[in-house]
Amino acid sequence: MNDLAGRHLVLGMTGGIAAYKTAELARRLQDHGATVQVVMTEGATHFITPVTMQALTGRPVFTDQWDARQPNNMAHIDLSRAADAIVVVPASADFIAKIAHGLCDDLLTTMCVARACPLLVVPAMNLQMWAHPATQRNARQIADDGVVVLGPASGDQACGEIGSGRMLEPDEILDDLIAFFQPKPMRGRRVLITAGPTREPIDPVRAITNHSSGKMGYAIARAAHEAGAEVTLVSGPTALATPRGVVRIDVETARQMYDVVMREVAGADCFIAVAAVADWHVIDASEHKLKKAGVGSDGPILKFAQNPDILAAVAARPTAPYCVGFAAETEDLHANAESKLARKKVQLIVGNHAHEAFGRDDNALTLYDARGRTTLERADKLVLARQLVAAIAERMATAS
Ligand code: PMT
């Protein structure tokens, strides 16, 4: 997707072994539509050559404050003026220290101090260097000065030690950058989302579930986080990775989903029920695997009891958040969705056609609320999720 289309980024690099991952990041940024101008410190050139970065970005790399290629000899001004952001990957302890103190002793630091655009830094260093009180103090200082610090992560380090200081992976940096540029209409909001299927056990090896992949709900969780919300995702079993910055709580059954939602809903401003929740569970699921011989040739007879309706229960709370329900229908979408809007007493129902929604990467949505119907045309689920979150944020702002 072209999530960074039209964005011009200055990609700063300082000396650290994680610089080899910056090469991959440069490719990924361009895959998403950004143009990338690389500026390297002298230290960075010991780990990866400017030729590599030039070949990957299709632009000459700048390393020297006295580089005469800029007609006015002011690379430190000119390079950053055209940029939407400077992103420094990897950012060494030395670089962070210099920025914290406003030092300008090479092109990259001079450019950062002279910039008129946002600065994001992605630290990468040995765990002792990251934990050092001076580095911690400097990292806090630059954050206080408005610099966005992404990471570091914890894990195996190139030096063989294990701990905090490891650079985020290129895909994680990419997601954080995409999020950084998204509008923030949900800033300060707490959003609770359910996603995926539920799984109701028959016995320890068999269960009743459905075809929900979780893609729609996870895309909405990501979009809500990008929009600035604090997001908790209560998820049935899926094969999906947790979106960056989202707190995920895994459940299996509808009753577990109900319990977790009821625990987490206090303080939520918005509840979005995307999960395909089983309406019934098997009474007295067997503790042992059912044997063919034990149940006879007609198969087992299962008895069912109704599951709690999570969305209706949240909407009925005295201090209910703004409630959004989904409706996946095989027929009469408009009539069924409108009846769900009234029956579940929620502010908004999002309708989709079941056979065009379950498991797919794209979808088409219709919003039903007091305003009437609004159509969101077929698109990738993340594109739709961003449109839906914007529509919800706008309605919440009008409601409050
Ligand atoms: O996961 P994907 O593969 O991306 O597919 C997405 C989706 C098709 C699952 C999603 O877009 C969707 O439509 N989810 C709702 C499925 C549905 O029709 O649910 P329902 O009609 O059973 O329930 C209506 C609403 O009540 C839903 O918001 C549901 O989450 C909620 N509900 C239902 C039953 C229950 N016990 N508790 C609930 O909260």
GROMACS .gro file of C-alpha atoms and ligand atoms in nm:
model
  439
    1MET     CA    1   0.000   0.000   0.000
    2ASN     CA    2   0.106   0.355  -0.065
    3ASP     CA    3   0.077   0.465   0.298
    4LEU     CA    4   0.371   0.705   0.263
    5ALA     CA    5   0.290   0.840  -0.082
    6GLY     CA    6   0.415   1.196  -0.122
    7ARG     CA    7   0.628   1.180   0.193
    8HIS     CA    8   0.991   1.284   0.166
    9LEU     CA    9   1.206   1.141   0.444
   10VAL     CA   10   1.565   1.214   0.538
   11LEU     CA   11   1.700   0.883   0.663
   12GLY     CA   12   1.989   0.955   0.902
   13MET     CA   13   2.231   0.676   0.989
   14THR     CA   14   2.484   0.667   1.270
   15GLY     CA   15   2.750   0.412   1.360
   16GLY     CA   16   2.608   0.079   1.475
   17ILE     CA   17   2.590  -0.276   1.348
   18ALA     CA   18   2.211  -0.244   1.312
   19ALA     CA   19   2.286  -0.015   1.012
   20TYR     CA   20   2.256  -0.319   0.786
   21LYS     CA   21   1.883  -0.328   0.868
   22THR     CA   22   1.849   0.034   0.754
   23ALA     CA   23   1.917  -0.085   0.400
   24GLU     CA   24   1.604  -0.301   0.416
   25LEU     CA   25   1.409  -0.016   0.576
   26ALA     CA   26   1.508   0.218   0.291
   27ARG     CA   27   1.353  -0.030   0.046
   28ARG     CA   28   1.038  -0.076   0.250
   29LEU     CA   29   0.985   0.301   0.285
   30GLN     CA   30   1.004   0.340  -0.092
   31ASP     CA   31   0.772   0.041  -0.145
   32HIS     CA   32   0.517   0.245   0.053
   33GLY     CA   33   0.562   0.551  -0.170
   34ALA     CA   34   0.817   0.762   0.023
   35THR     CA   35   1.122   0.926  -0.129
   36VAL     CA   36   1.431   0.873   0.084
   37GLN     CA   37   1.739   1.092   0.117
   38VAL     CA   38   2.016   0.925   0.315
   39VAL     CA   39   2.257   1.121   0.537
   40MET     CA   40   2.527   0.917   0.713
   41THR     CA   41   2.771   0.999   0.988
   42GLU     CA   42   3.131   0.900   0.940
   43GLY     CA   43   3.070   0.620   1.194
   44ALA     CA   44   2.783   0.477   0.988
   45THR     CA   45   3.008   0.443   0.681
   46HIS     CA   46   3.221   0.191   0.873
   47PHE     CA   47   2.921  -0.044   0.891
   48ILE     CA   48   2.762  -0.001   0.548
   49THR     CA   49   2.879   0.196   0.248
   50PRO     CA   50   2.716   0.509   0.104
   51VAL     CA   51   2.725   0.326  -0.232
   52THR     CA   52   2.483   0.064  -0.097
   53MET     CA   53   2.241   0.328   0.030
   54GLN     CA   54   2.271   0.531  -0.293
   55ALA     CA   55   2.195   0.221  -0.500
   56LEU     CA   56   1.891   0.143  -0.284
   57THR     CA   57   1.747   0.495  -0.280
   58GLY     CA   58   1.853   0.621  -0.621
   59ARG     CA   59   1.989   0.940  -0.463
   60PRO     CA   60   2.341   1.056  -0.379
   61VAL     CA   61   2.418   1.003  -0.011
   62PHE     CA   62   2.546   1.294   0.200
   63THR     CA   63   2.811   1.231   0.466
   64ASP     CA   64   3.004   1.555   0.492
   65GLN     CA   65   2.908   1.891   0.634
   66TRP     CA   66   3.138   2.058   0.380
   67ASP     CA   67   2.991   1.874   0.083
   68ALA     CA   68   3.000   2.123  -0.206
   69ARG     CA   69   2.729   1.954  -0.410
   70GLN     CA   70   2.461   2.187  -0.275
   71PRO     CA   71   2.491   2.510  -0.476
   72ASN     CA   72   2.480   2.726  -0.161
   73ASN     CA   73   2.695   2.477   0.038
   74MET     CA   74   2.421   2.451   0.301
   75ALA     CA   75   2.332   2.084   0.292
   76HIS     CA   76   2.236   2.099   0.661
   77ILE     CA   77   1.955   2.343   0.576
   78ASP     CA   78   1.852   2.241   0.226
   79LEU     CA   79   1.821   1.866   0.287
   80SER     CA   80   1.586   1.900   0.581
   81ARG     CA   81   1.370   2.183   0.443
   82ALA     CA   82   1.218   1.955   0.181
   83ALA     CA   83   1.162   1.674   0.435
   84ASP     CA   84   0.840   1.569   0.610
   85ALA     CA   85   1.059   1.417   0.882
   86ILE     CA   86   1.414   1.319   0.966
   87VAL     CA   87   1.435   0.959   1.087
   88VAL     CA   88   1.763   0.841   1.239
   89VAL     CA   89   1.810   0.463   1.210
   90PRO     CA   90   2.014   0.344   1.393
   91ALA     CA   91   2.065   0.617   1.651
   92SER     CA   92   2.379   0.559   1.860
   93ALA     CA   93   2.430   0.666   2.224
   94ASP     CA   94   2.673   0.927   2.095
   95PHE     CA   95   2.417   1.074   1.852
   96ILE     CA   96   2.145   1.086   2.119
   97ALA     CA   97   2.388   1.259   2.357
   98LYS     CA   98   2.476   1.520   2.095
   99ILE     CA   99   2.111   1.592   2.011
  100ALA     CA  100   2.027   1.620   2.382
  101HIS     CA  101   2.290   1.892   2.410
  102GLY     CA  102   2.233   2.064   2.077
  103LEU     CA  103   2.578   1.976   1.947
  104CYS     CA  104   2.641   2.019   1.576
  105ASP     CA  105   2.973   1.859   1.486
  106ASP     CA  106   2.879   1.680   1.164
  107LEU     CA  107   2.619   1.707   0.887
  108LEU     CA  108   2.356   1.488   1.053
  109THR     CA  109   2.361   1.655   1.396
  110THR     CA  110   2.378   2.003   1.240
  111MET     CA  111   2.082   1.918   1.018
  112CYS     CA  112   1.883   1.787   1.319
  113VAL     CA  113   1.941   2.105   1.516
  114ALA     CA  114   1.866   2.323   1.213
  115ARG     CA  115   1.553   2.130   1.115
  116ALA     CA  116   1.201   2.267   1.082
  117CYS     CA  117   1.040   1.920   1.060
  118PRO     CA  118   0.977   1.638   1.310
  119LEU     CA  119   1.271   1.423   1.422
  120LEU     CA  120   1.229   1.052   1.502
  121VAL     CA  121   1.516   0.844   1.639
  122VAL     CA  122   1.545   0.468   1.659
  123PRO     CA  123   1.808   0.378   1.920
  124ALA     CA  124   2.032   0.073   1.875
  125MET     CA  125   2.312  -0.007   2.115
  126ASN     CA  126   2.453  -0.253   2.367
  127LEU     CA  127   2.228  -0.300   2.669
  128GLN     CA  128   2.480  -0.142   2.910
  129MET     CA  129   2.511   0.164   2.689
  130TRP     CA  130   2.131   0.197   2.675
  131ALA     CA  131   2.097   0.145   3.051
  132HIS     CA  132   2.374   0.395   3.131
  133PRO     CA  133   2.230   0.684   3.336
  134ALA     CA  134   2.369   0.939   3.088
  135THR     CA  135   2.200   0.768   2.791
  136GLN     CA  136   1.873   0.737   2.983
  137ARG     CA  137   1.896   1.104   3.081
  138ASN     CA  138   1.969   1.205   2.722
  139ALA     CA  139   1.686   0.992   2.582
  140ARG     CA  140   1.444   1.152   2.830
  141GLN     CA  141   1.576   1.495   2.740
  142ILE     CA  142   1.526   1.455   2.365
  143ALA     CA  143   1.175   1.313   2.425
  144ASP     CA  144   1.099   1.620   2.639
  145ASP     CA  145   1.230   1.833   2.352
  146GLY     CA  146   0.969   1.678   2.120
  147VAL     CA  147   1.183   1.414   1.950
  148VAL     CA  148   0.995   1.088   1.891
  149VAL     CA  149   1.194   0.791   2.025
  150LEU     CA  150   1.092   0.457   1.872
  151GLY     CA  151   1.202   0.157   2.079
  152PRO     CA  152   1.446   0.015   2.160
  153ALA     CA  153   1.334  -0.346   2.179
  154SER     CA  154   1.468  -0.616   2.405
  155GLY     CA  155   1.634  -0.936   2.289
  156ASP     CA  156   1.952  -1.089   2.140
  157GLN     CA  157   2.219  -0.834   2.061
  158ALA     CA  158   2.502  -0.847   1.806
  159CYS     CA  159   2.755  -0.848   2.093
  160GLY     CA  160   2.606  -1.175   2.223
  161GLU     CA  161   2.435  -1.019   2.525
  162ILE     CA  162   2.059  -1.019   2.578
  163GLY     CA  163   1.861  -0.717   2.693
  164SER     CA  164   1.715  -0.379   2.607
  165GLY     CA  165   1.884  -0.168   2.339
  166ARG     CA  166   1.817  -0.381   2.032
  167MET     CA  167   1.689  -0.183   1.734
  168LEU     CA  168   1.327  -0.231   1.623
  169GLU     CA  169   1.288  -0.444   1.310
  170PRO     CA  170   1.243  -0.260   0.977
  171ASP     CA  171   0.875  -0.362   0.958
  172GLU     CA  172   0.811  -0.227   1.308
  173ILE     CA  173   0.983   0.103   1.223
  174LEU     CA  174   0.779   0.121   0.903
  175ASP     CA  175   0.451   0.067   1.090
  176ASP     CA  176   0.546   0.331   1.349
  177LEU     CA  177   0.630   0.580   1.075
  178ILE     CA  178   0.305   0.514   0.891
  179ALA     CA  179   0.120   0.563   1.220
  180PHE     CA  180   0.313   0.884   1.288
  181PHE     CA  181   0.180   1.044   0.971
  182GLN     CA  182  -0.185   0.942   1.020
  183PRO     CA  183  -0.430   1.206   1.153
  184LYS     CA  184  -0.503   1.175   1.528
  185PRO     CA  185  -0.879   1.227   1.575
  186MET     CA  186  -0.885   0.959   1.849
  187ARG     CA  187  -0.609   1.111   2.063
  188GLY     CA  188  -0.694   1.072   2.431
  189ARG     CA  189  -0.965   0.812   2.362
  190ARG     CA  190  -0.967   0.456   2.501
  191VAL     CA  191  -1.102   0.205   2.252
  192LEU     CA  192  -1.196  -0.156   2.326
  193ILE     CA  193  -1.232  -0.391   2.029
  194THR     CA  194  -1.332  -0.756   1.987
  195ALA     CA  195  -1.207  -0.951   1.685
  196GLY     CA  196  -1.184  -1.294   1.533
  197PRO     CA  197  -1.397  -1.601   1.591
  198THR     CA  198  -1.481  -1.768   1.918
  199ARG     CA  199  -1.427  -2.141   1.967
  200GLU     CA  200  -1.678  -2.344   2.168
  201PRO     CA  201  -1.543  -2.683   2.281
  202ILE     CA  202  -1.728  -3.008   2.218
  203ASP     CA  203  -1.453  -3.214   2.377
  204PRO     CA  204  -1.078  -3.152   2.430
  205VAL     CA  205  -1.000  -3.193   2.057
  206ARG     CA  206  -1.315  -3.070   1.881
  207ALA     CA  207  -1.485  -2.732   1.878
  208ILE     CA  208  -1.751  -2.522   1.702
  209THR     CA  209  -1.613  -2.206   1.546
  210ASN     CA  210  -1.658  -1.991   1.233
  211HIS     CA  211  -1.459  -1.849   0.940
  212SER     CA  212  -1.365  -1.513   1.090
  213SER     CA  213  -0.992  -1.455   1.033
  214GLY     CA  214  -0.972  -1.149   1.260
  215LYS     CA  215  -0.842  -0.934   0.970
  216MET     CA  216  -1.122  -0.674   0.993
  217GLY     CA  217  -1.096  -0.635   1.371
  218TYR     CA  218  -0.716  -0.625   1.372
  219ALA     CA  219  -0.718  -0.362   1.095
  220ILE     CA  220  -0.957  -0.150   1.304
  221ALA     CA  221  -0.735  -0.192   1.611
  222ARG     CA  222  -0.436  -0.076   1.408
  223ALA     CA  223  -0.628   0.217   1.258
  224ALA     CA  224  -0.755   0.325   1.602
  225HIS     CA  225  -0.400   0.315   1.740
  226GLU     CA  226  -0.274   0.513   1.440
  227ALA     CA  227  -0.551   0.764   1.510
  228GLY     CA  228  -0.404   0.821   1.856
  229ALA     CA  229  -0.627   0.598   2.070
  230GLU     CA  230  -0.519   0.368   2.350
  231VAL     CA  231  -0.642   0.035   2.214
  232THR     CA  232  -0.723  -0.296   2.382
  233LEU     CA  233  -0.803  -0.584   2.148
  234VAL     CA  234  -0.988  -0.886   2.286
  235SER     CA  235  -0.920  -1.156   2.032
  236GLY     CA  236  -1.052  -1.500   1.958
  237PRO     CA  237  -0.808  -1.752   1.804
  238THR     CA  238  -0.637  -1.605   1.494
  239ALA     CA  239  -0.306  -1.639   1.312
  240LEU     CA  240  -0.247  -1.264   1.302
  241ALA     CA  241   0.030  -1.054   1.458
  242THR     CA  242  -0.073  -0.798   1.718
  243PRO     CA  243  -0.076  -0.449   1.564
  244ARG     CA  244   0.202  -0.224   1.701
  245GLY     CA  245   0.106  -0.037   2.017
  246VAL     CA  246  -0.210  -0.239   2.076
  247VAL     CA  247  -0.272  -0.436   2.397
  248ARG     CA  248  -0.409  -0.778   2.302
  249ILE     CA  249  -0.591  -1.021   2.530
  250ASP     CA  250  -0.653  -1.369   2.389
  251VAL     CA  251  -0.969  -1.565   2.461
  252GLU     CA  252  -1.126  -1.879   2.316
  253THR     CA  253  -1.493  -1.893   2.405
  254ALA     CA  254  -1.772  -1.635   2.393
  255ARG     CA  255  -1.809  -1.651   2.770
  256GLN     CA  256  -1.437  -1.577   2.815
  257MET     CA  257  -1.472  -1.288   2.569
  258TYR     CA  258  -1.768  -1.158   2.769
  259ASP     CA  259  -1.573  -1.176   3.099
  260VAL     CA  260  -1.269  -0.995   2.958
  261VAL     CA  261  -1.477  -0.726   2.786
  262MET     CA  262  -1.677  -0.661   3.104
  263ARG     CA  263  -1.351  -0.628   3.298
  264GLU     CA  264  -1.184  -0.399   3.041
  265VAL     CA  265  -1.480  -0.181   2.945
  266ALA     CA  266  -1.463   0.049   3.248
  267GLY     CA  267  -1.310   0.373   3.128
  268ALA     CA  268  -1.345   0.288   2.759
  269ASP     CA  269  -1.479   0.571   2.542
  270CYS     CA  270  -1.566   0.344   2.253
  271PHE     CA  271  -1.646  -0.026   2.210
  272ILE     CA  272  -1.626  -0.181   1.862
  273ALA     CA  273  -1.760  -0.538   1.843
  274VAL     CA  274  -1.610  -0.691   1.530
  275ALA     CA  275  -1.583  -1.048   1.657
  276ALA     CA  276  -1.801  -1.320   1.511
  277VAL     CA  277  -1.918  -1.447   1.848
  278ALA     CA  278  -2.082  -1.789   1.880
  279ASP     CA  279  -2.443  -1.747   1.987
  280TRP     CA  280  -2.445  -2.083   2.166
  281HIS     CA  281  -2.207  -2.313   2.352
  282VAL     CA  282  -2.224  -2.685   2.408
  283ILE     CA  283  -2.362  -2.775   2.750
  284ASP     CA  284  -2.138  -3.012   2.941
  285ALA     CA  285  -1.859  -3.036   2.685
  286SER     CA  286  -1.692  -3.372   2.736
  287GLU     CA  287  -1.375  -3.380   2.945
  288HIS     CA  288  -1.250  -3.671   2.735
  289LYS     CA  289  -1.229  -3.719   2.361
  290LEU     CA  290  -1.559  -3.859   2.235
  291LYS     CA  291  -1.505  -4.206   2.085
  292LYS     CA  292  -1.696  -4.328   1.781
  293ALA     CA  293  -1.779  -4.645   1.965
  294GLY     CA  294  -1.912  -4.454   2.263
  295VAL     CA  295  -2.164  -4.234   2.076
  296GLY     CA  296  -2.316  -4.474   1.823
  297SER     CA  297  -2.352  -4.445   1.442
  298ASP     CA  298  -2.578  -4.134   1.450
  299GLY     CA  299  -2.301  -3.934   1.617
  300PRO     CA  300  -2.319  -3.745   1.944
  301ILE     CA  301  -2.627  -3.546   2.046
  302LEU     CA  302  -2.514  -3.202   2.154
  303LYS     CA  303  -2.719  -2.974   2.374
  304PHE     CA  304  -2.667  -2.599   2.355
  305ALA     CA  305  -2.713  -2.299   2.581
  306GLN     CA  306  -2.715  -1.937   2.471
  307ASN     CA  307  -2.402  -1.725   2.515
  308PRO     CA  308  -2.426  -1.376   2.664
  309ASP     CA  309  -2.462  -1.097   2.407
  310ILE     CA  310  -2.146  -0.896   2.474
  311LEU     CA  311  -2.240  -0.594   2.263
  312ALA     CA  312  -2.587  -0.564   2.411
  313ALA     CA  313  -2.446  -0.601   2.764
  314VAL     CA  314  -2.193  -0.321   2.707
  315ALA     CA  315  -2.457  -0.095   2.549
  316ALA     CA  316  -2.687  -0.154   2.849
  317ARG     CA  317  -2.428  -0.034   3.103
  318PRO     CA  318  -2.526   0.285   3.289
  319THR     CA  319  -2.208   0.454   3.166
  320ALA     CA  320  -2.188   0.286   2.828
  321PRO     CA  321  -1.916   0.390   2.584
  322TYR     CA  322  -1.996   0.482   2.223
  323CYS     CA  323  -2.097   0.138   2.090
  324VAL     CA  324  -2.033   0.009   1.739
  325GLY     CA  325  -2.167  -0.331   1.634
  326PHE     CA  326  -2.108  -0.529   1.316
  327ALA     CA  327  -2.357  -0.728   1.112
  328ALA     CA  328  -2.243  -0.991   0.862
  329GLU     CA  329  -2.546  -1.104   0.663
  330THR     CA  330  -2.604  -1.346   0.378
  331GLU     CA  331  -2.935  -1.179   0.282
  332ASP     CA  332  -3.135  -0.861   0.348
  333LEU     CA  333  -2.830  -0.673   0.476
  334HIS     CA  334  -3.005  -0.336   0.510
  335ALA     CA  335  -3.311  -0.471   0.693
  336ASN     CA  336  -3.108  -0.696   0.925
  337ALA     CA  337  -2.851  -0.428   1.004
  338GLU     CA  338  -3.118  -0.169   1.078
  339SER     CA  339  -3.302  -0.410   1.304
  340LYS     CA  340  -2.973  -0.485   1.489
  341LEU     CA  341  -2.919  -0.111   1.536
  342ALA     CA  342  -3.253  -0.085   1.717
  343ARG     CA  343  -3.240  -0.420   1.901
  344LYS     CA  344  -2.887  -0.388   2.041
  345LYS     CA  345  -2.940  -0.019   2.131
  346VAL     CA  346  -2.603   0.088   1.991
  347GLN     CA  347  -2.503   0.414   1.823
  348LEU     CA  348  -2.371   0.256   1.502
  349ILE     CA  349  -2.399  -0.072   1.312
  350VAL     CA  350  -2.149  -0.160   1.040
  351GLY     CA  351  -2.294  -0.397   0.783
  352ASN     CA  352  -2.110  -0.626   0.545
  353HIS     CA  353  -2.201  -0.918   0.318
  354ALA     CA  354  -2.083  -1.237   0.491
  355HIS     CA  355  -1.956  -1.412   0.177
  356GLU     CA  356  -1.756  -1.102   0.076
  357ALA     CA  357  -1.615  -1.030   0.423
  358PHE     CA  358  -1.510  -1.345   0.609
  359GLY     CA  359  -1.141  -1.426   0.563
  360ARG     CA  360  -1.080  -1.182   0.277
  361ASP     CA  361  -0.822  -0.903   0.264
  362ASP     CA  362  -1.076  -0.656   0.131
  363ASN     CA  363  -1.433  -0.570   0.221
  364ALA     CA  364  -1.712  -0.317   0.162
  365LEU     CA  365  -1.900  -0.161   0.453
  366THR     CA  366  -2.226   0.024   0.510
  367LEU     CA  367  -2.269   0.235   0.821
  368TYR     CA  368  -2.619   0.253   0.977
  369ASP     CA  369  -2.699   0.512   1.242
  370ALA     CA  370  -2.930   0.803   1.321
  371ARG     CA  371  -2.787   0.983   1.015
  372GLY     CA  372  -2.904   0.703   0.783
  373ARG     CA  373  -2.677   0.492   0.562
  374THR     CA  374  -2.319   0.567   0.461
  375THR     CA  375  -2.133   0.343   0.216
  376LEU     CA  376  -1.760   0.275   0.232
  377GLU     CA  377  -1.664   0.130  -0.107
  378ARG     CA  378  -1.477  -0.200  -0.142
  379ALA     CA  379  -1.112  -0.161  -0.045
  380ASP     CA  380  -0.834  -0.326   0.154
  381LYS     CA  381  -0.949  -0.382   0.513
  382LEU     CA  382  -0.688  -0.140   0.652
  383VAL     CA  383  -0.803   0.135   0.417
  384LEU     CA  384  -1.164   0.073   0.524
  385ALA     CA  385  -1.064   0.054   0.891
  386ARG     CA  386  -0.905   0.400   0.869
  387GLN     CA  387  -1.219   0.540   0.707
  388LEU     CA  388  -1.438   0.373   0.969
  389VAL     CA  389  -1.226   0.500   1.260
  390ALA     CA  390  -1.239   0.853   1.115
  391ALA     CA  391  -1.619   0.825   1.085
  392ILE     CA  392  -1.649   0.698   1.445
  393ALA     CA  393  -1.416   0.971   1.578
  394GLU     CA  394  -1.617   1.239   1.402
  395ARG     CA  395  -1.947   1.100   1.542
  396MET     CA  396  -1.799   1.073   1.893
  397ALA     CA  397  -1.675   1.431   1.877
  398THR     CA  398  -2.020   1.549   1.769
  399ALA     CA  399  -2.192   1.341   2.037
  400SER     CA  400  -1.979   1.469   2.328
  401PMT     O1  401  -1.255  -1.159   1.072
  401PMT     P1  402  -1.270  -1.137   0.923
  401PMT     O2  403  -1.240  -1.261   0.845
  401PMT     O3  404  -1.195  -1.017   0.874
  401PMT     O4  405  -1.425  -1.109   0.895
  401PMT     C1  406  -1.482  -0.993   0.949
  401PMT     C2  407  -1.626  -1.019   0.996
  401PMT     C3  408  -1.712  -1.063   0.879
  401PMT     C4  409  -1.627  -1.126   1.106
  401PMT     C5  410  -1.678  -0.882   1.055
  401PMT     O5  411  -1.670  -0.784   0.955
  401PMT     C6  412  -1.819  -0.892   1.104
  401PMT     O6  413  -1.915  -0.868   1.032
  401PMT     N1  414  -1.836  -0.928   1.234
  401PMT     C7  415  -1.968  -0.949   1.298
  401PMT     C8  416  -2.022  -1.084   1.265
  401PMT     C9  417  -2.170  -1.098   1.297
  401PMT     O7  418  -2.252  -1.093   1.213
  401PMT     O8  419  -2.200  -1.106   1.413
  401PMT     P2  420  -2.354  -1.122   1.470
  401PMT     O9  421  -2.459  -1.088   1.377
  401PMT    O10  422  -2.356  -1.257   1.525
  401PMT    O11  423  -2.350  -1.017   1.584
  401PMT    C10  424  -2.387  -0.881   1.571
  401PMT    C11  425  -2.298  -0.799   1.659
  401PMT    O12  426  -2.312  -0.842   1.796
  401PMT    C12  427  -2.152  -0.809   1.628
  401PMT    O13  428  -2.096  -0.683   1.651
  401PMT    C13  429  -2.100  -0.911   1.729
  401PMT    O14  430  -1.962  -0.891   1.759
  401PMT    C14  431  -2.189  -0.884   1.849
  401PMT     N2  432  -2.214  -1.003   1.934
  401PMT    C15  433  -2.281  -1.110   1.883
  401PMT    C16  434  -2.310  -1.218   1.964
  401PMT    C17  435  -2.266  -1.215   2.098
  401PMT     N3  436  -2.289  -1.316   2.178
  401PMT     N4  437  -2.199  -1.110   2.144
  401PMT    C18  438  -2.173  -1.003   2.064
  401PMT    O15  439  -2.109  -0.906   2.107
   0.00000   0.00000   0.00000
